[in-house]
Amino acid sequence: MQIRKAVIPAAGLGTRFLPVTMSVPKELLPIIDRPLLQYVVAEAAEAGVEEVIIVTSPGKESISDYFQPHTALEQRLEAGGEEGLLAKVAEAANLAKVSFVVQHEALGLGHAVLMAKDAVGGEPFVVVLPDDIIAHSPGAITQMVQVSEQMNAGVIAVEALPWEVVHNYGVVDGTPVSDRVYKIQGLVEKPPREQAPSNLTIVGRYILPPEIFGCLENIRPGANGEIQLTDGLLALLRDHDLYAYQFAGNRFDGGTPMGLLRASLAFALDRKDTSKEALSILREFQGRLDQS
Ligand code: G1P
């Protein structure tokens, strides 16, 4: 399965990030100096993705602005000999070809993915949720493409989480087949803890065959009255094998203020140009803790 296309749903209201999301899309909030969206586009590009289809909603035009050429700015930087900044400005647009489709009604994640049906066409593709930021080299999608090639099937990223929080996620019922890989028998979206089949929760990376679109067209609204991607996957399971893959890497929930803070600290500590200062900030705070 050569994966050339990625679908990135970015149409949500970002309620967990209100009030800032009244005017800034959640997907453009930064970890240090790059928006969440750029991290996931880079992760997809690293895995060989050439074309990214971003699903937005009305009012989120600043997302497409971000990926347009910024000619006036580039000219000014060029005139000023600002090579480093020029490279940063060009970075996002150079990662992959980016196109947009609009989801006009907020009918759920599965419905958002369905909006990309024509743009994807009849080939396997990867769905990437920009809330889920995964730090690892090689990236999670690169790891999943390998598993997908080995198994010749769709692959969904999972992580084992404490049972107290599994009701916030899609949950997989799977049988281990090899290191980190499970054959999926069933999936359920946001089950009550006592009904969860396992503590293997779905993380926002899915390598899928194009037949998922037909499944999404035929399912009814599920959890929260929304067309759920998880329910589409359950329908897909009738005729297609699916595997869950416990990726190597740390996952951060960039969709919540504290998750983004945690991600920002972790990335700042890892990045050469910021690690020293980040460490001294943490030491300063540690000093305050020691005094209290
Ligand atoms: C979505 C999916 C869920 C998955 C989660 C991962 O939920 O529906 O299955 O576990 O992303 O981040 P959401 O976070 O949009 O409620």
XYZ file of C-alpha atoms and ligand atoms in Angstrom:
308
model
C 0.000 0.000 0.000
C 1.708 3.159 -1.192
C 0.165 5.960 0.889
C 0.225 9.174 -1.128
C -2.647 11.083 0.431
C -3.558 12.255 3.917
C -6.877 13.599 5.166
C -6.670 15.994 8.094
C -10.010 16.850 9.718
C -9.810 20.434 11.010
C -13.463 21.435 11.043
C -14.237 21.205 14.774
C -15.316 24.105 16.958
C -12.419 23.772 19.366
C -14.679 24.185 22.401
C -12.036 22.914 24.821
C -9.907 25.856 23.769
C -12.516 28.604 24.110
C -12.278 31.571 24.217
C -9.171 31.727 21.985
C -10.894 29.569 19.338
C -13.504 32.304 18.823
C -11.044 33.753 16.323
C -8.048 31.386 16.060
C -8.620 27.825 14.819
C -7.322 25.298 17.332
C -5.218 23.703 14.585
C -3.183 26.912 14.291
C -2.284 27.135 17.973
C 1.473 26.776 18.318
C 3.870 24.400 19.912
C 6.720 26.897 20.314
C 6.638 28.559 16.858
C 4.794 26.211 14.505
C 1.081 25.429 14.448
C -0.161 21.981 15.502
C -1.208 21.418 11.899
C 2.330 21.782 10.637
C 3.637 19.040 12.934
C 1.146 16.522 11.575
C 1.664 17.571 7.936
C 5.414 17.104 8.479
C 4.820 13.672 10.041
C 2.730 12.639 7.004
C 5.281 14.036 4.529
C 8.054 12.090 6.260
C 6.028 8.907 5.632
C 5.862 9.617 1.887
C 2.549 11.507 1.719
C 2.549 13.927 -1.223
C -0.926 15.383 -0.974
C -2.747 16.594 2.109
C -6.485 17.248 2.092
C -7.556 19.449 4.984
C -11.237 19.419 5.937
C -12.178 22.814 7.359
C -15.441 24.543 8.223
C -16.762 28.021 7.412
C -14.892 30.690 9.390
C -11.589 28.823 9.447
C -10.110 30.475 6.349
C -6.943 31.372 8.235
C -5.992 27.684 7.946
C -5.795 27.918 4.149
C -4.058 31.333 4.409
C -1.278 29.648 6.338
C -0.444 27.379 3.397
C -0.609 30.099 0.695
C 2.564 31.767 -0.633
C 3.479 34.868 1.394
C 5.125 36.791 -1.409
C 5.306 40.265 0.183
C 6.765 38.868 3.381
C 9.260 36.736 1.455
C 10.376 39.753 -0.580
C 10.981 41.797 2.566
C 12.943 39.007 4.222
C 14.960 38.464 1.063
C 15.797 42.154 0.789
C 16.930 42.070 4.419
C 19.096 38.996 3.847
C 17.070 37.030 6.415
C 17.826 33.554 5.038
C 16.818 31.656 8.184
C 13.430 33.358 8.410
C 12.843 32.870 4.682
C 13.335 29.142 5.110
C 10.791 29.119 7.951
C 8.218 30.960 5.837
C 8.609 28.511 2.950
C 8.592 25.414 5.169
C 4.851 24.680 5.461
C 4.041 25.019 1.766
C 7.033 22.877 0.794
C 6.044 19.846 2.883
C 3.290 18.605 0.558
C 0.626 19.728 -1.874
C -2.217 20.997 0.293
C -5.877 21.255 -0.734
C -9.063 22.024 1.167
C -12.614 20.769 1.376
C -15.295 22.352 3.525
C -17.595 20.514 5.901
C -20.635 22.794 6.089
C -22.382 21.035 8.961
C -20.713 19.714 12.119
C -22.027 16.149 11.816
C -19.040 14.325 13.299
C -15.544 13.038 12.557
C -16.753 10.268 10.228
C -18.730 12.825 8.229
C -15.693 15.134 8.035
C -13.593 12.291 6.600
C -16.388 11.508 4.110
C -16.109 15.076 2.775
C -12.685 14.100 1.378
C -14.049 11.146 -0.650
C -13.665 12.736 -4.112
C -10.287 14.255 -3.296
C -8.924 10.873 -2.140
C -10.407 8.796 -4.970
C -9.907 5.035 -5.007
C -6.613 4.644 -3.152
C -5.577 3.880 0.420
C -4.881 6.967 2.500
C -4.100 8.089 6.029
C -6.374 10.073 8.344
C -4.443 12.276 10.757
C -6.065 14.122 13.653
C -4.076 17.289 14.400
C -4.986 17.224 18.127
C -2.834 14.158 18.567
C 0.795 15.183 18.462
C 3.271 12.307 18.573
C 6.940 12.890 19.247
C 9.161 10.193 17.799
C 11.633 9.594 15.029
C 10.684 7.832 12.805
C 7.195 9.289 13.063
C 4.102 7.268 13.933
C 2.764 7.345 10.351
C 6.082 6.040 8.979
C 5.897 3.187 11.506
C 2.285 2.446 10.559
C 2.992 2.398 6.807
C 5.491 -0.393 7.463
C 2.934 -2.407 9.446
C 0.309 -1.787 6.767
C 2.690 -3.110 4.105
C 3.523 -6.188 6.193
C -0.116 -7.013 6.921
C -1.492 -5.729 3.618
C -4.360 -4.126 5.528
C -5.534 -0.972 7.258
C -3.829 0.032 10.496
C -5.066 2.153 13.397
C -2.779 3.694 15.998
C -3.518 2.810 19.622
C -2.038 3.397 23.041
C -2.744 1.681 26.349
C -4.185 4.222 28.790
C -5.361 3.942 32.410
C -8.882 2.469 32.600
C -10.177 5.672 34.270
C -9.851 7.615 31.011
C -10.776 5.093 28.302
C -14.374 6.432 28.111
C -12.984 9.551 26.387
C -11.709 7.608 23.374
C -12.480 5.050 20.714
C -11.479 1.644 22.111
C -10.242 -1.431 20.273
C -10.962 -5.102 20.897
C -7.913 -6.883 19.523
C -5.870 -10.082 19.653
C -2.075 -9.736 19.737
C -0.407 -11.040 16.576
C 3.129 -9.699 16.933
C 5.126 -7.099 18.828
C 2.889 -3.975 19.123
C 0.369 -5.350 16.572
C -3.198 -6.587 17.278
C -5.795 -7.968 14.898
C -8.945 -5.948 15.488
C -12.137 -7.858 16.321
C -14.264 -4.874 17.251
C -14.201 -1.161 18.082
C -16.417 1.074 20.164
C -16.554 4.859 20.463
C -16.380 6.326 23.975
C -17.737 3.313 25.880
C -18.526 3.492 29.600
C -15.575 2.019 31.467
C -17.371 -1.223 32.334
C -18.237 -1.817 28.670
C -14.784 -1.052 27.252
C -13.336 -4.182 25.606
C -9.768 -3.179 26.541
C -7.709 -0.159 27.536
C -6.230 0.160 24.028
C -7.453 3.583 22.974
C -7.487 4.924 19.428
C -5.005 7.698 18.665
C -5.630 9.917 15.656
C -3.716 8.068 12.925
C -5.548 5.653 10.609
C -4.292 4.004 7.412
C -7.445 3.031 5.547
C -8.619 1.531 2.272
C -10.966 3.696 0.155
C -13.872 1.336 0.977
C -14.191 3.234 4.279
C -16.113 5.940 2.386
C -18.940 3.561 1.420
C -19.133 2.477 5.072
C -19.315 6.083 6.286
C -22.122 6.790 3.807
C -24.216 3.996 5.249
C -23.870 4.312 9.023
C -26.225 6.125 11.366
C -25.261 8.730 13.953
C -23.636 7.105 17.002
C -22.053 8.499 20.200
C -23.041 12.176 20.772
C -25.471 11.903 17.817
C -22.528 12.203 15.412
C -21.384 10.166 12.390
C -18.425 8.489 14.060
C -15.314 7.323 12.227
C -15.109 4.460 14.734
C -18.557 3.200 13.643
C -17.428 3.366 10.003
C -14.397 1.247 10.931
C -16.653 -1.312 12.594
C -18.666 -1.555 9.357
C -15.431 -1.850 7.354
C -14.398 -4.781 9.532
C -17.127 -6.970 7.989
C -15.153 -7.274 4.718
C -11.685 -6.001 5.580
C -9.000 -6.918 8.073
C -7.840 -4.094 10.322
C -4.888 -4.028 12.683
C -4.162 -1.895 15.735
C -0.593 -0.732 16.176
C 0.878 0.439 19.471
C 3.237 3.067 18.078
C 6.586 4.002 19.568
C 6.528 7.600 20.782
C 4.916 10.011 23.223
C 1.441 11.236 22.409
C 0.326 14.688 23.527
C -3.236 15.960 23.496
C -2.737 19.260 21.701
C -6.491 19.839 21.801
C -6.560 20.908 25.457
C -4.773 23.831 27.128
C -2.810 21.672 29.574
C -2.008 19.074 26.903
C -0.613 21.812 24.692
C 1.409 23.220 27.590
C 2.864 19.771 28.248
C 3.681 19.315 24.549
C 5.279 22.768 24.399
C 7.542 21.980 27.344
C 8.512 18.567 25.966
C 9.315 19.945 22.513
C 11.176 22.930 23.961
C 13.345 20.586 26.027
C 14.084 18.473 22.929
C 14.860 21.249 20.488
C 18.492 22.353 20.267
C 17.671 26.058 19.960
C 15.301 26.105 22.951
C 16.420 23.354 25.342
C 18.753 25.487 27.467
C 16.201 28.186 28.108
C 13.382 25.680 28.679
C 15.504 23.886 31.245
C 16.301 27.100 33.075
C 12.578 27.990 33.150
C 11.814 24.587 34.676
C 14.623 25.044 37.232
C 13.213 28.426 38.163
C 9.791 26.877 38.754
C 11.342 23.992 40.664
C 13.015 26.588 42.881
C 9.626 28.123 43.623
C 8.208 24.683 44.460
C 11.114 23.980 46.817
C 10.409 27.224 48.670
C 6.699 26.546 49.156
C -11.640 11.115 18.164
C -12.106 9.701 17.822
C -11.705 8.733 18.933
C -10.214 8.801 19.180
C -9.764 10.255 19.442
C -8.251 10.343 19.493
O -12.364 11.546 19.299
O -13.509 9.710 17.625
O -12.064 7.421 18.568
O -9.882 7.982 20.282
O -10.243 11.146 18.420
O -7.817 11.628 19.758
P -12.450 13.096 19.741
O -11.172 13.401 20.449
O -12.610 13.902 18.489
O -13.641 13.179 20.648
